Amino acid sequence: MTVRDITVIGHRALHQPTKKVREVTDEVRELVADMFDTMEAAEGVGLAANQVGVRLRIFVYDCPVPGAENAKGVVINPVLERLGAPAPLDEEEDGEGCLSVPGEYFPLARHPQARVTGIDLDGNEVVIEGEGLLARCLQHETDHLDGLLYVDRLIGPVKREAREAAKDRGWAEHGVTKWDPTTTKAEDV
């Protein structure tokens, strides 16, 4: 398949809600295969369709789960349930990153558990439930599909720090709207 460029914060596709997939077509299957290849090349644990410039409600994930095999799959038209109350923010443990905010990590409190329902490429219902990193991944990727980046959820001094980091990287000033994970590491974008 193909590794696609990943959109960077400020790209219009990241800040608009995605559209529901009406039918799983060959083009959707090809997109999903490309998304898995792109996520692997970028060394990510999740990737939403709008991160590769496609405004469809799809995400893929390949997320480590302590004591088990990685949770890996695709969810089309996901519906998210956040479970449990977020614990107080632990700046050392609650760091989050994003392939669309490459090379930056900021603390963000998330719900400790999450459940996503949707369909797979065969139209079968899928239910993914997780805690820890998998719960964070499910919330993060669904946020993407709703037009939100994790930095949009930051508050106080951490939000200011994230804005400064994006400004210091100069993505907008230099017209950087995407990056190629086959030629560039996230921290070098």
mmCIF file with all atom_site columns, C-alpha atoms in Angstrom:
data_model
loop_
_atom_site.group_PDB
_atom_site.id
_atom_site.type_symbol
_atom_site.label_atom_id
_atom_site.label_alt_id
_atom_site.label_comp_id
_atom_site.label_asym_id
_atom_site.label_entity_id
_atom_site.label_seq_id
_atom_site.pdbx_PDB_ins_code
_atom_site.Cartn_x
_atom_site.Cartn_y
_atom_site.Cartn_z
_atom_site.occupancy
_atom_site.B_iso_or_equiv
_atom_site.pdbx_formal_charge
_atom_site.auth_seq_id
_atom_site.auth_comp_id
_atom_site.auth_asym_id
_atom_site.auth_atom_id
_atom_site.pdbx_PDB_model_num
ATOM 1   C CA . MET A 1 1   ? 0.000   0.000  0.000  1.00 0.00 ? 1   MET A CA 1
ATOM 2   C CA . THR A 1 2   ? 1.016   3.650  0.384  1.00 0.00 ? 2   THR A CA 1
ATOM 3   C CA . VAL A 1 3   ? 2.364   5.800  3.183  1.00 0.00 ? 3   VAL A CA 1
ATOM 4   C CA . ARG A 1 4   ? 0.542   9.132  3.072  1.00 0.00 ? 4   ARG A CA 1
ATOM 5   C CA . ASP A 1 5   ? 1.638   12.539 4.322  1.00 0.00 ? 5   ASP A CA 1
ATOM 6   C CA . ILE A 1 6   ? 0.350   13.442 7.794  1.00 0.00 ? 6   ILE A CA 1
ATOM 7   C CA . THR A 1 7   ? -1.399  16.778 8.251  1.00 0.00 ? 7   THR A CA 1
ATOM 8   C CA . VAL A 1 8   ? 0.014   19.216 10.809 1.00 0.00 ? 8   VAL A CA 1
ATOM 9   C CA . ILE A 1 9   ? -1.808  21.429 13.309 1.00 0.00 ? 9   ILE A CA 1
ATOM 10  C CA . GLY A 1 10  ? -3.357  24.354 11.455 1.00 0.00 ? 10  GLY A CA 1
ATOM 11  C CA . HIS A 1 11  ? -4.388  22.226 8.453  1.00 0.00 ? 11  HIS A CA 1
ATOM 12  C CA . ARG A 1 12  ? -8.089  22.768 7.782  1.00 0.00 ? 12  ARG A CA 1
ATOM 13  C CA . ALA A 1 13  ? -8.921  19.036 7.682  1.00 0.00 ? 13  ALA A CA 1
ATOM 14  C CA . LEU A 1 14  ? -7.957  18.687 11.347 1.00 0.00 ? 14  LEU A CA 1
ATOM 15  C CA . HIS A 1 15  ? -10.365 21.332 12.571 1.00 0.00 ? 15  HIS A CA 1
ATOM 16  C CA . GLN A 1 16  ? -13.596 20.174 10.925 1.00 0.00 ? 16  GLN A CA 1
ATOM 17  C CA . PRO A 1 17  ? -15.851 17.286 11.923 1.00 0.00 ? 17  PRO A CA 1
ATOM 18  C CA . THR A 1 18  ? -15.561 14.290 9.623  1.00 0.00 ? 18  THR A CA 1
ATOM 19  C CA . LYS A 1 19  ? -18.353 12.715 7.581  1.00 0.00 ? 19  LYS A CA 1
ATOM 20  C CA . LYS A 1 20  ? -20.029 9.398  8.310  1.00 0.00 ? 20  LYS A CA 1
ATOM 21  C CA . VAL A 1 21  ? -19.026 6.530  6.024  1.00 0.00 ? 21  VAL A CA 1
ATOM 22  C CA . ARG A 1 22  ? -22.159 5.403  4.182  1.00 0.00 ? 22  ARG A CA 1
ATOM 23  C CA . GLU A 1 23  ? -20.650 2.373  2.466  1.00 0.00 ? 23  GLU A CA 1
ATOM 24  C CA . VAL A 1 24  ? -17.387 0.454  2.745  1.00 0.00 ? 24  VAL A CA 1
ATOM 25  C CA . THR A 1 25  ? -16.005 0.705  -0.780 1.00 0.00 ? 25  THR A CA 1
ATOM 26  C CA . ASP A 1 26  ? -12.708 -0.372 -2.332 1.00 0.00 ? 26  ASP A CA 1
ATOM 27  C CA . GLU A 1 27  ? -11.533 3.224  -1.841 1.00 0.00 ? 27  GLU A CA 1
ATOM 28  C CA . VAL A 1 28  ? -12.302 3.003  1.890  1.00 0.00 ? 28  VAL A CA 1
ATOM 29  C CA . ARG A 1 29  ? -10.414 -0.309 2.127  1.00 0.00 ? 29  ARG A CA 1
ATOM 30  C CA . GLU A 1 30  ? -7.441  1.226  0.332  1.00 0.00 ? 30  GLU A CA 1
ATOM 31  C CA . LEU A 1 31  ? -7.541  4.258  2.647  1.00 0.00 ? 31  LEU A CA 1
ATOM 32  C CA . VAL A 1 32  ? -7.521  2.006  5.730  1.00 0.00 ? 32  VAL A CA 1
ATOM 33  C CA . ALA A 1 33  ? -4.575  -0.019 4.408  1.00 0.00 ? 33  ALA A CA 1
ATOM 34  C CA . ASP A 1 34  ? -2.707  3.222  3.698  1.00 0.00 ? 34  ASP A CA 1
ATOM 35  C CA . MET A 1 35  ? -3.546  4.497  7.187  1.00 0.00 ? 35  MET A CA 1
ATOM 36  C CA . PHE A 1 36  ? -2.038  1.383  8.803  1.00 0.00 ? 36  PHE A CA 1
ATOM 37  C CA . ASP A 1 37  ? 1.110   1.792  6.680  1.00 0.00 ? 37  ASP A CA 1
ATOM 38  C CA . THR A 1 38  ? 1.302   5.492  7.529  1.00 0.00 ? 38  THR A CA 1
ATOM 39  C CA . MET A 1 39  ? 0.786   4.908  11.263 1.00 0.00 ? 39  MET A CA 1
ATOM 40  C CA . GLU A 1 40  ? 3.523   2.256  11.261 1.00 0.00 ? 40  GLU A CA 1
ATOM 41  C CA . ALA A 1 41  ? 5.968   4.446  9.311  1.00 0.00 ? 41  ALA A CA 1
ATOM 42  C CA . ALA A 1 42  ? 5.333   7.326  11.756 1.00 0.00 ? 42  ALA A CA 1
ATOM 43  C CA . GLU A 1 43  ? 5.633   5.013  14.784 1.00 0.00 ? 43  GLU A CA 1
ATOM 44  C CA . GLY A 1 44  ? 2.202   6.014  16.047 1.00 0.00 ? 44  GLY A CA 1
ATOM 45  C CA . VAL A 1 45  ? -0.397  4.098  18.058 1.00 0.00 ? 45  VAL A CA 1
ATOM 46  C CA . GLY A 1 46  ? -3.430  5.583  16.306 1.00 0.00 ? 46  GLY A CA 1
ATOM 47  C CA . LEU A 1 47  ? -4.326  7.562  13.207 1.00 0.00 ? 47  LEU A CA 1
ATOM 48  C CA . ALA A 1 48  ? -7.557  9.249  12.127 1.00 0.00 ? 48  ALA A CA 1
ATOM 49  C CA . ALA A 1 49  ? -8.529  9.671  8.469  1.00 0.00 ? 49  ALA A CA 1
ATOM 50  C CA . ASN A 1 50  ? -8.422  13.467 8.646  1.00 0.00 ? 50  ASN A CA 1
ATOM 51  C CA . GLN A 1 51  ? -4.782  13.208 9.705  1.00 0.00 ? 51  GLN A CA 1
ATOM 52  C CA . VAL A 1 52  ? -4.081  12.046 6.153  1.00 0.00 ? 52  VAL A CA 1
ATOM 53  C CA . GLY A 1 53  ? -6.389  14.705 4.703  1.00 0.00 ? 53  GLY A CA 1
ATOM 54  C CA . VAL A 1 54  ? -9.539  12.580 4.278  1.00 0.00 ? 54  VAL A CA 1
ATOM 55  C CA . ARG A 1 55  ? -12.675 13.832 6.044  1.00 0.00 ? 55  ARG A CA 1
ATOM 56  C CA . LEU A 1 56  ? -14.219 10.411 6.734  1.00 0.00 ? 56  LEU A CA 1
ATOM 57  C CA . ARG A 1 57  ? -15.130 9.056  10.167 1.00 0.00 ? 57  ARG A CA 1
ATOM 58  C CA . ILE A 1 58  ? -12.488 6.303  10.380 1.00 0.00 ? 58  ILE A CA 1
ATOM 59  C CA . PHE A 1 59  ? -9.541  5.599  12.638 1.00 0.00 ? 59  PHE A CA 1
ATOM 60  C CA . VAL A 1 60  ? -6.977  2.828  12.950 1.00 0.00 ? 60  VAL A CA 1
ATOM 61  C CA . TYR A 1 61  ? -5.013  1.860  16.035 1.00 0.00 ? 61  TYR A CA 1
ATOM 62  C CA . ASP A 1 62  ? -2.167  -0.433 17.102 1.00 0.00 ? 62  ASP A CA 1
ATOM 63  C CA . CYS A 1 63  ? -1.844  0.271  20.785 1.00 0.00 ? 63  CYS A CA 1
ATOM 64  C CA . PRO A 1 64  ? 0.286   -1.508 23.412 1.00 0.00 ? 64  PRO A CA 1
ATOM 65  C CA . VAL A 1 65  ? -1.691  -3.182 26.199 1.00 0.00 ? 65  VAL A CA 1
ATOM 66  C CA . PRO A 1 66  ? 0.258   -4.195 29.333 1.00 0.00 ? 66  PRO A CA 1
ATOM 67  C CA . GLY A 1 67  ? 0.534   -7.968 29.664 1.00 0.00 ? 67  GLY A CA 1
ATOM 68  C CA . ALA A 1 68  ? -1.215  -8.688 26.346 1.00 0.00 ? 68  ALA A CA 1
ATOM 69  C CA . GLU A 1 69  ? -0.830  -8.378 22.592 1.00 0.00 ? 69  GLU A CA 1
ATOM 70  C CA . ASN A 1 70  ? -1.311  -4.941 21.090 1.00 0.00 ? 70  ASN A CA 1
ATOM 71  C CA . ALA A 1 71  ? -4.918  -3.903 20.542 1.00 0.00 ? 71  ALA A CA 1
ATOM 72  C CA . LYS A 1 72  ? -5.082  -3.390 16.776 1.00 0.00 ? 72  LYS A CA 1
ATOM 73  C CA . GLY A 1 73  ? -7.919  -2.607 14.397 1.00 0.00 ? 73  GLY A CA 1
ATOM 74  C CA . VAL A 1 74  ? -10.048 -0.157 12.489 1.00 0.00 ? 74  VAL A CA 1
ATOM 75  C CA . VAL A 1 75  ? -13.243 1.584  13.581 1.00 0.00 ? 75  VAL A CA 1
ATOM 76  C CA . ILE A 1 76  ? -15.601 3.146  11.072 1.00 0.00 ? 76  ILE A CA 1
ATOM 77  C CA . ASN A 1 77  ? -18.195 5.640  12.331 1.00 0.00 ? 77  ASN A CA 1
ATOM 78  C CA . PRO A 1 78  ? -17.053 5.375  15.962 1.00 0.00 ? 78  PRO A CA 1
ATOM 79  C CA . VAL A 1 79  ? -19.212 6.440  18.871 1.00 0.00 ? 79  VAL A CA 1
ATOM 80  C CA . LEU A 1 80  ? -17.257 7.098  22.063 1.00 0.00 ? 80  LEU A CA 1
ATOM 81  C CA . GLU A 1 81  ? -18.249 6.561  25.693 1.00 0.00 ? 81  GLU A CA 1
ATOM 82  C CA . ARG A 1 82  ? -15.900 8.025  28.282 1.00 0.00 ? 82  ARG A CA 1
ATOM 83  C CA . LEU A 1 83  ? -16.009 5.927  31.442 1.00 0.00 ? 83  LEU A CA 1
ATOM 84  C CA . GLY A 1 84  ? -14.985 6.935  34.935 1.00 0.00 ? 84  GLY A CA 1
ATOM 85  C CA . ALA A 1 85  ? -13.918 10.343 36.140 1.00 0.00 ? 85  ALA A CA 1
ATOM 86  C CA . PRO A 1 86  ? -10.513 11.658 35.116 1.00 0.00 ? 86  PRO A CA 1
ATOM 87  C CA . ALA A 1 87  ? -8.000  11.547 37.942 1.00 0.00 ? 87  ALA A CA 1
ATOM 88  C CA . PRO A 1 88  ? -6.182  14.745 38.852 1.00 0.00 ? 88  PRO A CA 1
ATOM 89  C CA . LEU A 1 89  ? -3.590  15.577 36.230 1.00 0.00 ? 89  LEU A CA 1
ATOM 90  C CA . ASP A 1 90  ? -0.241  13.871 36.741 1.00 0.00 ? 90  ASP A CA 1
ATOM 91  C CA . GLU A 1 91  ? 2.159   15.830 34.532 1.00 0.00 ? 91  GLU A CA 1
ATOM 92  C CA . GLU A 1 92  ? 4.674   12.960 34.486 1.00 0.00 ? 92  GLU A CA 1
ATOM 93  C CA . GLU A 1 93  ? 2.197   10.159 33.708 1.00 0.00 ? 93  GLU A CA 1
ATOM 94  C CA . ASP A 1 94  ? -0.405  11.936 31.582 1.00 0.00 ? 94  ASP A CA 1
ATOM 95  C CA . GLY A 1 95  ? 1.781   13.050 28.682 1.00 0.00 ? 95  GLY A CA 1
ATOM 96  C CA . GLU A 1 96  ? 0.109   12.855 25.311 1.00 0.00 ? 96  GLU A CA 1
ATOM 97  C CA . GLY A 1 97  ? 1.457   13.316 21.835 1.00 0.00 ? 97  GLY A CA 1
ATOM 98  C CA . CYS A 1 98  ? 0.012   13.459 18.340 1.00 0.00 ? 98  CYS A CA 1
ATOM 99  C CA . LEU A 1 99  ? 1.343   12.778 14.860 1.00 0.00 ? 99  LEU A CA 1
ATOM 100 C CA . SER A 1 100 ? -0.303  16.065 13.795 1.00 0.00 ? 100 SER A CA 1
ATOM 101 C CA . VAL A 1 101 ? 1.582   17.967 16.504 1.00 0.00 ? 101 VAL A CA 1
ATOM 102 C CA . PRO A 1 102 ? 4.816   16.099 15.806 1.00 0.00 ? 102 PRO A CA 1
ATOM 103 C CA . GLY A 1 103 ? 7.541   15.905 18.377 1.00 0.00 ? 103 GLY A CA 1
ATOM 104 C CA . GLU A 1 104 ? 5.570   17.632 21.137 1.00 0.00 ? 104 GLU A CA 1
ATOM 105 C CA . TYR A 1 105 ? 4.069   16.070 24.286 1.00 0.00 ? 105 TYR A CA 1
ATOM 106 C CA . PHE A 1 106 ? 1.859   17.757 26.852 1.00 0.00 ? 106 PHE A CA 1
ATOM 107 C CA . PRO A 1 107 ? 0.004   16.479 29.921 1.00 0.00 ? 107 PRO A CA 1
ATOM 108 C CA . LEU A 1 108 ? -3.739  15.999 29.491 1.00 0.00 ? 108 LEU A CA 1
ATOM 109 C CA . ALA A 1 109 ? -6.074  14.295 31.951 1.00 0.00 ? 109 ALA A CA 1
ATOM 110 C CA . ARG A 1 110 ? -8.322  11.768 30.199 1.00 0.00 ? 110 ARG A CA 1
ATOM 111 C CA . HIS A 1 111 ? -11.038 9.440  31.419 1.00 0.00 ? 111 HIS A CA 1
ATOM 112 C CA . PRO A 1 112 ? -9.441  6.241  32.753 1.00 0.00 ? 112 PRO A CA 1
ATOM 113 C CA . GLN A 1 113 ? -11.605 3.972  30.590 1.00 0.00 ? 113 GLN A CA 1
ATOM 114 C CA . ALA A 1 114 ? -13.293 4.312  27.234 1.00 0.00 ? 114 ALA A CA 1
ATOM 115 C CA . ARG A 1 115 ? -15.535 2.300  24.953 1.00 0.00 ? 115 ARG A CA 1
ATOM 116 C CA . VAL A 1 116 ? -15.928 2.825  21.221 1.00 0.00 ? 116 VAL A CA 1
ATOM 117 C CA . THR A 1 117 ? -18.577 1.190  19.070 1.00 0.00 ? 117 THR A CA 1
ATOM 118 C CA . GLY A 1 118 ? -18.645 1.251  15.300 1.00 0.00 ? 118 GLY A CA 1
ATOM 119 C CA . ILE A 1 119 ? -18.188 -1.107 12.373 1.00 0.00 ? 119 ILE A CA 1
ATOM 120 C CA . ASP A 1 120 ? -15.252 -2.846 10.730 1.00 0.00 ? 120 ASP A CA 1
ATOM 121 C CA . LEU A 1 121 ? -14.404 -3.186 7.038  1.00 0.00 ? 121 LEU A CA 1
ATOM 122 C CA . ASP A 1 122 ? -16.913 -6.031 6.685  1.00 0.00 ? 122 ASP A CA 1
ATOM 123 C CA . GLY A 1 123 ? -19.756 -4.005 8.183  1.00 0.00 ? 123 GLY A CA 1
ATOM 124 C CA . ASN A 1 124 ? -19.691 -5.997 11.431 1.00 0.00 ? 124 ASN A CA 1
ATOM 125 C CA . GLU A 1 125 ? -20.252 -4.172 14.687 1.00 0.00 ? 125 GLU A CA 1
ATOM 126 C CA . VAL A 1 126 ? -17.112 -3.695 16.771 1.00 0.00 ? 126 VAL A CA 1
ATOM 127 C CA . VAL A 1 127 ? -16.838 -2.730 20.413 1.00 0.00 ? 127 VAL A CA 1
ATOM 128 C CA . ILE A 1 128 ? -13.430 -1.769 21.774 1.00 0.00 ? 128 ILE A CA 1
ATOM 129 C CA . GLU A 1 129 ? -13.079 -1.115 25.461 1.00 0.00 ? 129 GLU A CA 1
ATOM 130 C CA . GLY A 1 130 ? -9.856  -0.128 27.111 1.00 0.00 ? 130 GLY A CA 1
ATOM 131 C CA . GLU A 1 131 ? -8.133  1.539  29.979 1.00 0.00 ? 131 GLU A CA 1
ATOM 132 C CA . GLY A 1 132 ? -4.858  3.361  30.343 1.00 0.00 ? 132 GLY A CA 1
ATOM 133 C CA . LEU A 1 133 ? -3.099  4.041  27.037 1.00 0.00 ? 133 LEU A CA 1
ATOM 134 C CA . LEU A 1 134 ? -5.796  2.292  24.989 1.00 0.00 ? 134 LEU A CA 1
ATOM 135 C CA . ALA A 1 135 ? -8.515  4.454  26.604 1.00 0.00 ? 135 ALA A CA 1
ATOM 136 C CA . ARG A 1 136 ? -6.408  7.543  25.859 1.00 0.00 ? 136 ARG A CA 1
ATOM 137 C CA . CYS A 1 137 ? -5.974  6.390  22.236 1.00 0.00 ? 137 CYS A CA 1
ATOM 138 C CA . LEU A 1 138 ? -9.707  5.789  21.726 1.00 0.00 ? 138 LEU A CA 1
ATOM 139 C CA . GLN A 1 139 ? -10.551 9.236  23.107 1.00 0.00 ? 139 GLN A CA 1
ATOM 140 C CA . HIS A 1 140 ? -7.746  10.939 21.163 1.00 0.00 ? 140 HIS A CA 1
ATOM 141 C CA . GLU A 1 141 ? -8.673  9.418  17.787 1.00 0.00 ? 141 GLU A CA 1
ATOM 142 C CA . THR A 1 142 ? -12.382 10.065 18.221 1.00 0.00 ? 142 THR A CA 1
ATOM 143 C CA . ASP A 1 143 ? -11.583 13.676 19.113 1.00 0.00 ? 143 ASP A CA 1
ATOM 144 C CA . HIS A 1 144 ? -9.747  13.959 15.777 1.00 0.00 ? 144 HIS A CA 1
ATOM 145 C CA . LEU A 1 145 ? -12.866 12.833 13.944 1.00 0.00 ? 145 LEU A CA 1
ATOM 146 C CA . ASP A 1 146 ? -14.850 15.521 15.778 1.00 0.00 ? 146 ASP A CA 1
ATOM 147 C CA . GLY A 1 147 ? -12.397 18.201 14.611 1.00 0.00 ? 147 GLY A CA 1
ATOM 148 C CA . LEU A 1 148 ? -10.453 18.470 17.883 1.00 0.00 ? 148 LEU A CA 1
ATOM 149 C CA . LEU A 1 149 ? -6.757  18.084 18.567 1.00 0.00 ? 149 LEU A CA 1
ATOM 150 C CA . TYR A 1 150 ? -5.588  17.108 22.029 1.00 0.00 ? 150 TYR A CA 1
ATOM 151 C CA . VAL A 1 151 ? -3.948  20.533 22.377 1.00 0.00 ? 151 VAL A CA 1
ATOM 152 C CA . ASP A 1 152 ? -7.443  22.053 22.050 1.00 0.00 ? 152 ASP A CA 1
ATOM 153 C CA . ARG A 1 153 ? -8.311  20.347 25.364 1.00 0.00 ? 153 ARG A CA 1
ATOM 154 C CA . LEU A 1 154 ? -5.295  21.677 27.261 1.00 0.00 ? 154 LEU A CA 1
ATOM 155 C CA . ILE A 1 155 ? -5.866  24.360 29.889 1.00 0.00 ? 155 ILE A CA 1
ATOM 156 C CA . GLY A 1 156 ? -3.939  27.031 31.728 1.00 0.00 ? 156 GLY A CA 1
ATOM 157 C CA . PRO A 1 157 ? -0.172  27.269 31.468 1.00 0.00 ? 157 PRO A CA 1
ATOM 158 C CA . VAL A 1 158 ? 0.070   23.977 29.548 1.00 0.00 ? 158 VAL A CA 1
ATOM 159 C CA . LYS A 1 159 ? -2.163  25.388 26.793 1.00 0.00 ? 159 LYS A CA 1
ATOM 160 C CA . ARG A 1 160 ? 0.068   28.463 26.552 1.00 0.00 ? 160 ARG A CA 1
ATOM 161 C CA . GLU A 1 161 ? 3.140   26.221 26.443 1.00 0.00 ? 161 GLU A CA 1
ATOM 162 C CA . ALA A 1 162 ? 1.628   24.207 23.567 1.00 0.00 ? 162 ALA A CA 1
ATOM 163 C CA . ARG A 1 163 ? 0.819   27.372 21.602 1.00 0.00 ? 163 ARG A CA 1
ATOM 164 C CA . GLU A 1 164 ? 4.373   28.626 22.098 1.00 0.00 ? 164 GLU A CA 1
ATOM 165 C CA . ALA A 1 165 ? 5.819   25.269 21.006 1.00 0.00 ? 165 ALA A CA 1
ATOM 166 C CA . ALA A 1 166 ? 3.771   25.334 17.782 1.00 0.00 ? 166 ALA A CA 1
ATOM 167 C CA . LYS A 1 167 ? 4.825   28.935 17.184 1.00 0.00 ? 167 LYS A CA 1
ATOM 168 C CA . ASP A 1 168 ? 8.489   28.089 17.880 1.00 0.00 ? 168 ASP A CA 1
ATOM 169 C CA . ARG A 1 169 ? 8.305   25.216 15.383 1.00 0.00 ? 169 ARG A CA 1
ATOM 170 C CA . GLY A 1 170 ? 7.152   27.765 12.808 1.00 0.00 ? 170 GLY A CA 1
ATOM 171 C CA . TRP A 1 171 ? 4.792   25.383 11.009 1.00 0.00 ? 171 TRP A CA 1
ATOM 172 C CA . ALA A 1 172 ? 2.329   28.122 10.020 1.00 0.00 ? 172 ALA A CA 1
ATOM 173 C CA . GLU A 1 173 ? 5.048   30.682 9.211  1.00 0.00 ? 173 GLU A CA 1
ATOM 174 C CA . HIS A 1 174 ? 6.855   28.266 6.929  1.00 0.00 ? 174 HIS A CA 1
ATOM 175 C CA . GLY A 1 175 ? 3.682   26.924 5.289  1.00 0.00 ? 175 GLY A CA 1
ATOM 176 C CA . VAL A 1 176 ? 4.149   23.429 6.725  1.00 0.00 ? 176 VAL A CA 1
ATOM 177 C CA . THR A 1 177 ? 0.788   21.674 6.496  1.00 0.00 ? 177 THR A CA 1
ATOM 178 C CA . LYS A 1 178 ? 1.960   18.051 6.342  1.00 0.00 ? 178 LYS A CA 1
ATOM 179 C CA . TRP A 1 179 ? 4.950   15.778 6.771  1.00 0.00 ? 179 TRP A CA 1
ATOM 180 C CA . ASP A 1 180 ? 6.176   12.547 5.192  1.00 0.00 ? 180 ASP A CA 1
ATOM 181 C CA . PRO A 1 181 ? 6.911   9.864  7.811  1.00 0.00 ? 181 PRO A CA 1
ATOM 182 C CA . THR A 1 182 ? 9.065   7.919  5.321  1.00 0.00 ? 182 THR A CA 1
ATOM 183 C CA . THR A 1 183 ? 11.620  10.726 5.105  1.00 0.00 ? 183 THR A CA 1
ATOM 184 C CA . THR A 1 184 ? 11.258  12.646 8.373  1.00 0.00 ? 184 THR A CA 1
ATOM 185 C CA . LYS A 1 185 ? 11.009  11.741 12.057 1.00 0.00 ? 185 LYS A CA 1
ATOM 186 C CA . ALA A 1 186 ? 8.189   13.444 13.981 1.00 0.00 ? 186 ALA A CA 1
ATOM 187 C CA . GLU A 1 187 ? 10.543  15.382 16.215 1.00 0.00 ? 187 GLU A CA 1
ATOM 188 C CA . ASP A 1 188 ? 12.277  16.856 13.158 1.00 0.00 ? 188 ASP A CA 1
ATOM 189 C CA . VAL A 1 189 ? 9.168   18.353 11.510 1.00 0.00 ? 189 VAL A CA 1
#
